[in-house]
PDB file of C-alpha atoms in Angstrom:
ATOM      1  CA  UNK A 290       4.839   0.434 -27.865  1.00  0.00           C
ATOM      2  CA  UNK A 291       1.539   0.528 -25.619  1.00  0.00           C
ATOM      3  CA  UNK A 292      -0.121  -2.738 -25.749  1.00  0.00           C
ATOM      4  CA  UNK A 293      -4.072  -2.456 -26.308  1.00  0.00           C
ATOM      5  CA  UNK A 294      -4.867  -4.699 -23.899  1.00  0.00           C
ATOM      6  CA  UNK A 295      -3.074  -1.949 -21.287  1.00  0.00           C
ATOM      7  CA  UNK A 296      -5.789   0.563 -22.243  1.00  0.00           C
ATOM      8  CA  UNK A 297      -8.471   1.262 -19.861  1.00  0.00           C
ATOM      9  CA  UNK A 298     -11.787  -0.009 -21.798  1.00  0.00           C
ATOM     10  CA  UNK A 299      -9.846  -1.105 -24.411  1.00  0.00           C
ATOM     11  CA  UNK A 300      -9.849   1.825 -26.546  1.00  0.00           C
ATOM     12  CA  UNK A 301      -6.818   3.502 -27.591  1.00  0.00           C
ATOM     13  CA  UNK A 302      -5.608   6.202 -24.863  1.00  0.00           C
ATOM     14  CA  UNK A 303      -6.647   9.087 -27.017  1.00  0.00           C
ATOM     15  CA  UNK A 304     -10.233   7.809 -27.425  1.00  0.00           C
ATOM     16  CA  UNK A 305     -10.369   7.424 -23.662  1.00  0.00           C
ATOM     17  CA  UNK A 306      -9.188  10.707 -22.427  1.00  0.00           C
ATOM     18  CA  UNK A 307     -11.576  12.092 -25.357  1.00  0.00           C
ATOM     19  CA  UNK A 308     -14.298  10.023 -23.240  1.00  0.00           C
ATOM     20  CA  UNK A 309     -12.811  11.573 -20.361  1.00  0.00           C
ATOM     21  CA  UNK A 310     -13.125  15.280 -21.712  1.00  0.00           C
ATOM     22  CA  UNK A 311     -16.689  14.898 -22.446  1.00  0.00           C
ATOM     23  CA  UNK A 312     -19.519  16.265 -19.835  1.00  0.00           C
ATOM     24  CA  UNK A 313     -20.900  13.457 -19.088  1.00  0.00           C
ATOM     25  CA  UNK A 314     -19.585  12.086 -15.204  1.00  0.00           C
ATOM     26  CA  UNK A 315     -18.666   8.342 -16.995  1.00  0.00           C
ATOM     27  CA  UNK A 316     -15.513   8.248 -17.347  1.00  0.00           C
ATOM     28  CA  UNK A 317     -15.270  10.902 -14.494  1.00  0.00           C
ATOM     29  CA  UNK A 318     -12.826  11.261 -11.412  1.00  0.00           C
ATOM     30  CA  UNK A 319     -12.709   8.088  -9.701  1.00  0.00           C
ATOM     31  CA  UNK A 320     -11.944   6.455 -13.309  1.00  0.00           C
ATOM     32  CA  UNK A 321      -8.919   9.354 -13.923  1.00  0.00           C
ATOM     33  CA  UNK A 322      -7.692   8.473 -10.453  1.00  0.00           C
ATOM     34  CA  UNK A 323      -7.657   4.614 -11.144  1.00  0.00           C
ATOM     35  CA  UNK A 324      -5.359   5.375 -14.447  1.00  0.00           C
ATOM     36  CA  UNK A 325      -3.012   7.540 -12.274  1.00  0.00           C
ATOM     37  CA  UNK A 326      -2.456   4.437 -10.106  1.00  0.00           C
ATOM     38  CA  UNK A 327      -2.200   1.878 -12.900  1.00  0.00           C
ATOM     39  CA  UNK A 328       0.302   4.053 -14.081  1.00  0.00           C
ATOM     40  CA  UNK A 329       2.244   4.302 -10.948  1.00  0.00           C
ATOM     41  CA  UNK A 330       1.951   0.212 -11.117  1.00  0.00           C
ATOM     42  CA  UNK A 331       3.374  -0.127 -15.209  1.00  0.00           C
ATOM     43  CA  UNK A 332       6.026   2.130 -14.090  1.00  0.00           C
ATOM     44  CA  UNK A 333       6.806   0.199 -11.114  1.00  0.00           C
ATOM     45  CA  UNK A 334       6.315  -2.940 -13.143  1.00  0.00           C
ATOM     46  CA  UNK A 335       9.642  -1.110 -16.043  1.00  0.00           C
ATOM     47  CA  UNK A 336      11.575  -0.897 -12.681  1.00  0.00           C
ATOM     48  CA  UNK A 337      11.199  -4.432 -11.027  1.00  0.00           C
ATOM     49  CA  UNK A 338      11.832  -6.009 -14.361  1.00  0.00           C
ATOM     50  CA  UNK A 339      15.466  -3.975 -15.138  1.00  0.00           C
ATOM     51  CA  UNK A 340      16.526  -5.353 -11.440  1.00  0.00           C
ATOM     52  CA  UNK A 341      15.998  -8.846 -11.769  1.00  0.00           C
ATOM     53  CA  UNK A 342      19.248  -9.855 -10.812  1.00  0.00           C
ATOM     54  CA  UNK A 343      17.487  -9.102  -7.072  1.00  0.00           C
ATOM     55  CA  UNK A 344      15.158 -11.548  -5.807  1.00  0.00           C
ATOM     56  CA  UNK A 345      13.048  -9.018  -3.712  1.00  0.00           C
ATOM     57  CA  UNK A 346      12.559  -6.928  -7.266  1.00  0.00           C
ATOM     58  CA  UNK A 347      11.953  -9.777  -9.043  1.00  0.00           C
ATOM     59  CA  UNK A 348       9.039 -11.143  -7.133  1.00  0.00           C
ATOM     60  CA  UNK A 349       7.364  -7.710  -7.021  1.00  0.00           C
ATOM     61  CA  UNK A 350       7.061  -7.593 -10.940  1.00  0.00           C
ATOM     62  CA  UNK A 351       4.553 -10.834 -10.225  1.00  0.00           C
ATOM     63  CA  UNK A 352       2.631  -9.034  -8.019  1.00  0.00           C
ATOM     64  CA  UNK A 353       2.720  -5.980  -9.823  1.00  0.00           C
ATOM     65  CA  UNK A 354       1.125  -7.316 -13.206  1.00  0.00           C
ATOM     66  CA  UNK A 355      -2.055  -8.764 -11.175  1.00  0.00           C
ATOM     67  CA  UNK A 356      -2.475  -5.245  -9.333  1.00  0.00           C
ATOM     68  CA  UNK A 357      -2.148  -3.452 -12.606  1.00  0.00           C
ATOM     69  CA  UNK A 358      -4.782  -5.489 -14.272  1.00  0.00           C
ATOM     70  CA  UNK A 359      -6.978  -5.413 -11.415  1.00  0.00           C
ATOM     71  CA  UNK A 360      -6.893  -1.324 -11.399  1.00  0.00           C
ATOM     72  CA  UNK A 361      -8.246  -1.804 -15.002  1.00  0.00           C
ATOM     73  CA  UNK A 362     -10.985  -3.811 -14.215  1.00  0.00           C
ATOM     74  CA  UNK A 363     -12.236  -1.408 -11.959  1.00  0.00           C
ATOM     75  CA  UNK A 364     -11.494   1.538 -13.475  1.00  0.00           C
ATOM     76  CA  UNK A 365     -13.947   0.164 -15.839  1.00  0.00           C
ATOM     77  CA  UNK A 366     -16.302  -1.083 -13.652  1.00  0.00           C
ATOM     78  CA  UNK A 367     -16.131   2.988 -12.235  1.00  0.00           C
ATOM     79  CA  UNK A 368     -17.358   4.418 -15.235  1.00  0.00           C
ATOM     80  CA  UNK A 369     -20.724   1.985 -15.329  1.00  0.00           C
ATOM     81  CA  UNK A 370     -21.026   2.920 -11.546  1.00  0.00           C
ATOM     82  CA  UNK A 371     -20.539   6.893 -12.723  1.00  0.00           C
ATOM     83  CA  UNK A 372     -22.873   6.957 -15.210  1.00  0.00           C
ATOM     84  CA  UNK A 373     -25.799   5.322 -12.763  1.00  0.00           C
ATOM     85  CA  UNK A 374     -24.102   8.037 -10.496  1.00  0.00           C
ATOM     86  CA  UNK A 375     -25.354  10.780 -13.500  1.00  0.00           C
ATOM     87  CA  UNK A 376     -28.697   9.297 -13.882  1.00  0.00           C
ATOM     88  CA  UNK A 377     -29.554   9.629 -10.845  1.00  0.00           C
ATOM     89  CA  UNK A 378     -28.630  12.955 -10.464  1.00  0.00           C
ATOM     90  CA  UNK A 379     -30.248  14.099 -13.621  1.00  0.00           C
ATOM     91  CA  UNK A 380     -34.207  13.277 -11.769  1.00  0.00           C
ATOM     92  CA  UNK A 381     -36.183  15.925 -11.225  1.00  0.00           C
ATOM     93  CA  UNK A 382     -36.054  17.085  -7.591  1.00  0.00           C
ATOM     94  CA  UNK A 383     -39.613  16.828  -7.538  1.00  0.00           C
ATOM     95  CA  UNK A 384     -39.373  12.929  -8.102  1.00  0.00           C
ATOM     96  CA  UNK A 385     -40.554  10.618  -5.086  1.00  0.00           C
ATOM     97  CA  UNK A 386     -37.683   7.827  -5.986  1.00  0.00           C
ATOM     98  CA  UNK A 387     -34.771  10.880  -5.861  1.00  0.00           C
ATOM     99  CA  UNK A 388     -33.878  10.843  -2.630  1.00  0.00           C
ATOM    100  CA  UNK A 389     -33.475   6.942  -2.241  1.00  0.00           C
ATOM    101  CA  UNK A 390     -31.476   6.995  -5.741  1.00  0.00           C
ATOM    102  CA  UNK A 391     -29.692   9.508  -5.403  1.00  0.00           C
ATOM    103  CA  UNK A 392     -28.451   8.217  -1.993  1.00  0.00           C
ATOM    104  CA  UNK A 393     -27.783   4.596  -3.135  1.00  0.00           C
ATOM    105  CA  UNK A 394     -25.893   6.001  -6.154  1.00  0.00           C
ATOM    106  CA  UNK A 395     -23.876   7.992  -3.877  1.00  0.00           C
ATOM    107  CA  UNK A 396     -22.818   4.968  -2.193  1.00  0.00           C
ATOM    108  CA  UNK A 397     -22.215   2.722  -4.861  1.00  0.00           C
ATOM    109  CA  UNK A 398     -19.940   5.451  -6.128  1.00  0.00           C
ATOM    110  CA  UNK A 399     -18.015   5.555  -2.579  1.00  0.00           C
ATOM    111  CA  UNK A 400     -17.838   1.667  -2.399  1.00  0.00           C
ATOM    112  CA  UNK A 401     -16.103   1.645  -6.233  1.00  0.00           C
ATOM    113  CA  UNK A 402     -13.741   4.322  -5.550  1.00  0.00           C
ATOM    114  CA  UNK A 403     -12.810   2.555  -2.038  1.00  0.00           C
ATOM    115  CA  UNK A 404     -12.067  -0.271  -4.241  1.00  0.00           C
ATOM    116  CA  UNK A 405      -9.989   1.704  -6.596  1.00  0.00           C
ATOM    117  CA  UNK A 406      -8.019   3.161  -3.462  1.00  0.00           C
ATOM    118  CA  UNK A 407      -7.517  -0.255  -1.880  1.00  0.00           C
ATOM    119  CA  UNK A 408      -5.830  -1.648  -4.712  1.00  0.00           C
ATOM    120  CA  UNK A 409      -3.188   1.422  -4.964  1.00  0.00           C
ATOM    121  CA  UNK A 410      -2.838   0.798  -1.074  1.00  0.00           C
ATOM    122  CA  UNK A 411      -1.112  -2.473  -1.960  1.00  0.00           C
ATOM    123  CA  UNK A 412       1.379  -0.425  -4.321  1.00  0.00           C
ATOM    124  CA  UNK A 413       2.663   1.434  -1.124  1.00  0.00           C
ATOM    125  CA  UNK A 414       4.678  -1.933   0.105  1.00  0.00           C
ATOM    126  CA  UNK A 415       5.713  -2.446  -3.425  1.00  0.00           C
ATOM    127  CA  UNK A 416       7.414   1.226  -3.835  1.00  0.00           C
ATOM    128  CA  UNK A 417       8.780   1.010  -0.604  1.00  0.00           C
ATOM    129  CA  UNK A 418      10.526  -2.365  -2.075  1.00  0.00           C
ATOM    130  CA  UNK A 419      11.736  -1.229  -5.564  1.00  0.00           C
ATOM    131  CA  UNK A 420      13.270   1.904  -3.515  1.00  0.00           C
ATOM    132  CA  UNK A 421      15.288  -0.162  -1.769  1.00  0.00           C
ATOM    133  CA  UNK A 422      15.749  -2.707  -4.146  1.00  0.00           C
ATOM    134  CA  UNK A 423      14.902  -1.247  -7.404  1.00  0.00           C
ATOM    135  CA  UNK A 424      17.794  -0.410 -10.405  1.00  0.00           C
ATOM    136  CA  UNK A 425      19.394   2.769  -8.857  1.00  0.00           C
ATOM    137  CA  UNK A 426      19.585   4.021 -12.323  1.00  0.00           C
ATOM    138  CA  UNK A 427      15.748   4.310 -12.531  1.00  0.00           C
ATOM    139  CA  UNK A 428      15.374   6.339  -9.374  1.00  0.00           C
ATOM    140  CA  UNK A 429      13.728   8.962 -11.355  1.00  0.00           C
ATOM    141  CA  UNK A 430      10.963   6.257 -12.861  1.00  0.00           C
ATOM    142  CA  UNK A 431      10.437   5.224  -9.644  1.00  0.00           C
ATOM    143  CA  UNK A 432       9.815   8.895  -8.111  1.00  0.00           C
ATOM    144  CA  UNK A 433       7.184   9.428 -11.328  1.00  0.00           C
ATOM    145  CA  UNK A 434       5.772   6.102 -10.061  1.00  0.00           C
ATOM    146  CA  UNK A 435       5.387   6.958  -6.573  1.00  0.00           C
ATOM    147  CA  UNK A 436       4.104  10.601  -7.784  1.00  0.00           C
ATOM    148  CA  UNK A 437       1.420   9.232  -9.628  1.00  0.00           C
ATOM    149  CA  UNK A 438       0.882   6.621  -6.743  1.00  0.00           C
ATOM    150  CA  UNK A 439       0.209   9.651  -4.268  1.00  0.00           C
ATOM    151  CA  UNK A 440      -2.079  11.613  -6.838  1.00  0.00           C
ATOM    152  CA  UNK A 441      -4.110   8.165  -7.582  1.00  0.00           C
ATOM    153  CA  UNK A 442      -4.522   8.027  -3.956  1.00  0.00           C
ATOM    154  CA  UNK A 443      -5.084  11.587  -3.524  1.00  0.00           C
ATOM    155  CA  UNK A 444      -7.873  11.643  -6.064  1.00  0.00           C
ATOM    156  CA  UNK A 445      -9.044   8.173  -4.750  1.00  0.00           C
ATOM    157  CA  UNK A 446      -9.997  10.091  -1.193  1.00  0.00           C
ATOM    158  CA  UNK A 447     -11.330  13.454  -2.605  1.00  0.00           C
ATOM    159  CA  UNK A 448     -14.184  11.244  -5.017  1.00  0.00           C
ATOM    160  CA  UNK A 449     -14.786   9.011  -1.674  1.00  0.00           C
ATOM    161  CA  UNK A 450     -15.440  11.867   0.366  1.00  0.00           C
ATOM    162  CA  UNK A 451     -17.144  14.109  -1.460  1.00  0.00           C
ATOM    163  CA  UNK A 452     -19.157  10.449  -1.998  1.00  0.00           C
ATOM    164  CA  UNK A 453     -19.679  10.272   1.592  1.00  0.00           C
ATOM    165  CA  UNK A 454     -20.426  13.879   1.903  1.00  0.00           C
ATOM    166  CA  UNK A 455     -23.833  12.959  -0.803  1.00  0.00           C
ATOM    167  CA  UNK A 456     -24.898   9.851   0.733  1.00  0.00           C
ATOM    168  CA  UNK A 457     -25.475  11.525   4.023  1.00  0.00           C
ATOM    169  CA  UNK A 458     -26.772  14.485   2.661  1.00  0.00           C
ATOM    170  CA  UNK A 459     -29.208  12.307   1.162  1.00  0.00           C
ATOM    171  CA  UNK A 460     -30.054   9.883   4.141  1.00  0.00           C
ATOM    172  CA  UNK A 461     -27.027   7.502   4.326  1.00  0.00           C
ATOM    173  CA  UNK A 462     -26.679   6.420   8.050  1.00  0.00           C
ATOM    174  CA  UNK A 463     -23.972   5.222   9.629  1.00  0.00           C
ATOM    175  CA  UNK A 464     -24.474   1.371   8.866  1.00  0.00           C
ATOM    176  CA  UNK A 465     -25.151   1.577   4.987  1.00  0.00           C
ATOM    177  CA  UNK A 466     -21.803   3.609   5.709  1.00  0.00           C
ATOM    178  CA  UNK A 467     -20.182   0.928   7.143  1.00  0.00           C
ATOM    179  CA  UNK A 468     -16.290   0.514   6.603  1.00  0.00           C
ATOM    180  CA  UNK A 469     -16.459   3.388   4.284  1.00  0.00           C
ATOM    181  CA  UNK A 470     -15.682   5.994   6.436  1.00  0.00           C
ATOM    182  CA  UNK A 471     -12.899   4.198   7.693  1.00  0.00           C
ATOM    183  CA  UNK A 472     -11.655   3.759   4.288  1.00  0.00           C
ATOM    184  CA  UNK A 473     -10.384   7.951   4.336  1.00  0.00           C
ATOM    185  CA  UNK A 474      -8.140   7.434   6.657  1.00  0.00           C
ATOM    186  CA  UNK A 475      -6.800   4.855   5.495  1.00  0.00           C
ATOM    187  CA  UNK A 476      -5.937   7.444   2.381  1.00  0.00           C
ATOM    188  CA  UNK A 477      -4.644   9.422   4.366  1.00  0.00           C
ATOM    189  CA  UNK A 478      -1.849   7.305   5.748  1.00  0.00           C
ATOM    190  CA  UNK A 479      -0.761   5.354   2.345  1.00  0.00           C
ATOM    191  CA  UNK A 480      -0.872   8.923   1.126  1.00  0.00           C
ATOM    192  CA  UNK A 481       1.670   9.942   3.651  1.00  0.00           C
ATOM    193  CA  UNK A 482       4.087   6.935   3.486  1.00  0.00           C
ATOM    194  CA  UNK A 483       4.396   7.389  -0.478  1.00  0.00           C
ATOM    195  CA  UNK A 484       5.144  11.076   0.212  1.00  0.00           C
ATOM    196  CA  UNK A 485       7.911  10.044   2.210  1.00  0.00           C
ATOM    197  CA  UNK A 486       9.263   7.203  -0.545  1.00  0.00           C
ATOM    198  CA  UNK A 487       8.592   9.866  -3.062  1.00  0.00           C
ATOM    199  CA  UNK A 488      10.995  12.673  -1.274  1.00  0.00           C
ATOM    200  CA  UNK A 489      13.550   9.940  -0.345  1.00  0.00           C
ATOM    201  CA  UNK A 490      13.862   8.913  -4.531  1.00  0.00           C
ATOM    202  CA  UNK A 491      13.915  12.753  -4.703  1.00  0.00           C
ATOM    203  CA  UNK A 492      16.913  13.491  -3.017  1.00  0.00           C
ATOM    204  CA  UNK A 493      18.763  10.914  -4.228  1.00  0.00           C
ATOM    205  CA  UNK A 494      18.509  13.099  -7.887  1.00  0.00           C
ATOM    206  CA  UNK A 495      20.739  15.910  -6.407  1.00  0.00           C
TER     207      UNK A 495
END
C-alpha cells in the first residue's frame, strides 16, 4: 500500500499524473523525470531492505530514504519553477520585460532540473552496490530500478538542454551559465554507467 506521504505534492498518484496530463507546463518534464528517479530510488530502497543480512545493502537503504525524499522536494519545487517557466512564455513578444524573463526563467528552469539530475547521480553508486550486493532474487527489481534510473536521467538532460538551448537564445552568456553546461555531461556519463548496471542485471535473467 502506497503511503501518501510518498506522493509527489501530496496528492494521490492519479490526481498527479491528471495534473501532469493537463496543458499547462507545471507539472511538466523536469517534474515527470524527477518521479522516474524517485522511483528508481523506492525500488532500490524494496531491494536493500530484503538483503539486510549484508552490511553494504543495509547501509544503502539509509541513504536511499534521504535521496528519495529529497527527489520529492524538488520535484515539487520543479513544478513552481515550471509554471514561472509558462508565464513567462505566455508575454506578448512585443513586451519590453520578455526577453530578460524569458531568459531568467529559462535558467531557473535549467538550475532546478540540474538539481533534479544531481540527486539521481548519487543513485548510480547505490545501483552499482545493490547489484553486487543486492538479494539475487530481486535482480529483476533492481534492472526496473536502474531502467527508470537511466530514463530519470535521460529526461533530466533533454529538459536541461533544451533549457540551455532558451537561455542563450534569449541572451544567457556564458557566466549566468556557469556550471550548467557542465552539468550535461555529467548526464551523459551517469547515463552510461547505469546502462552498463542495467545490461549486467539483464543478463543475469537468461
Amino acid at each position: 500500500m502506497t503511503d501518501s506521504a510518498d506522493i509527489p505534492t501530496s496528492r494521490p498518484m492519479d490526481a498527479w499524473l491528471d495534473a501532469l496530463s493537463q496543458p499547462t507546463g507545471s507539472p511538466g518534464g523536469g517534474a515527470a523525470s524527477g518521479v522516474m528517479l524517485g522511483l528508481a530510488a523506492a525500488l532500490m530502497g524494496m531491494v536493500a531492505g530484503y538483503t539486510r543480512e549484508d552490511p553494504a545493502a543495509a547501509e544503502s537503504t539509509g541513504r536511499l530514504d534521504p535521496v528519495r525524499a529529497e527527489l520529492l522536494q524538488a520535484v515539487e519545487a520543479d513544478g513552481v519553477v515550471s509554471a514561472g517557466f509558462g508565464a513567462a512564455l505566455a508575454l506578448a513578444p512585443e513586451d519590453p520585460a520578455r526577453e530578460e524573463r524569458v531568459r531568467n526563467a529559462a535558467l531557473d528552469a535549467a538550475a532546478s532540473v540540474a538539481r533534479l539530475g544531481r540527486i539521481g547521480i548519487t543513485l548510480v553508486a547505490e545501483a552499482r552496490t545493490l547489484a553486487s550486493h543486492g538479494n539475487p532474487h530481486l535482480a529483476v527489481d533492481l534492472a526496473v530500478a536502474t531502467e527508470a534510473l537511466e530514463a530519470g536521467l535521460s529526461g533530466a538532460s533533454l529538459n536541461l538542454r533544451a533549457n540551455l538551448q532558451l537561455a542563450r537564445a534569449h541572451g544567457a552568456s556564458p557566466s549566468m551559465r556557469s556550471g550548467l553546461d557542465e552539468e550535461v555531461g555529467r548526464l551523459a556519463e551517469a547515463r552510461t554507467q547505469v546502462s552498463r548496471i542495467t545490461a549486467e542485471l539483464s543478463a543475469r535473467l537468461d
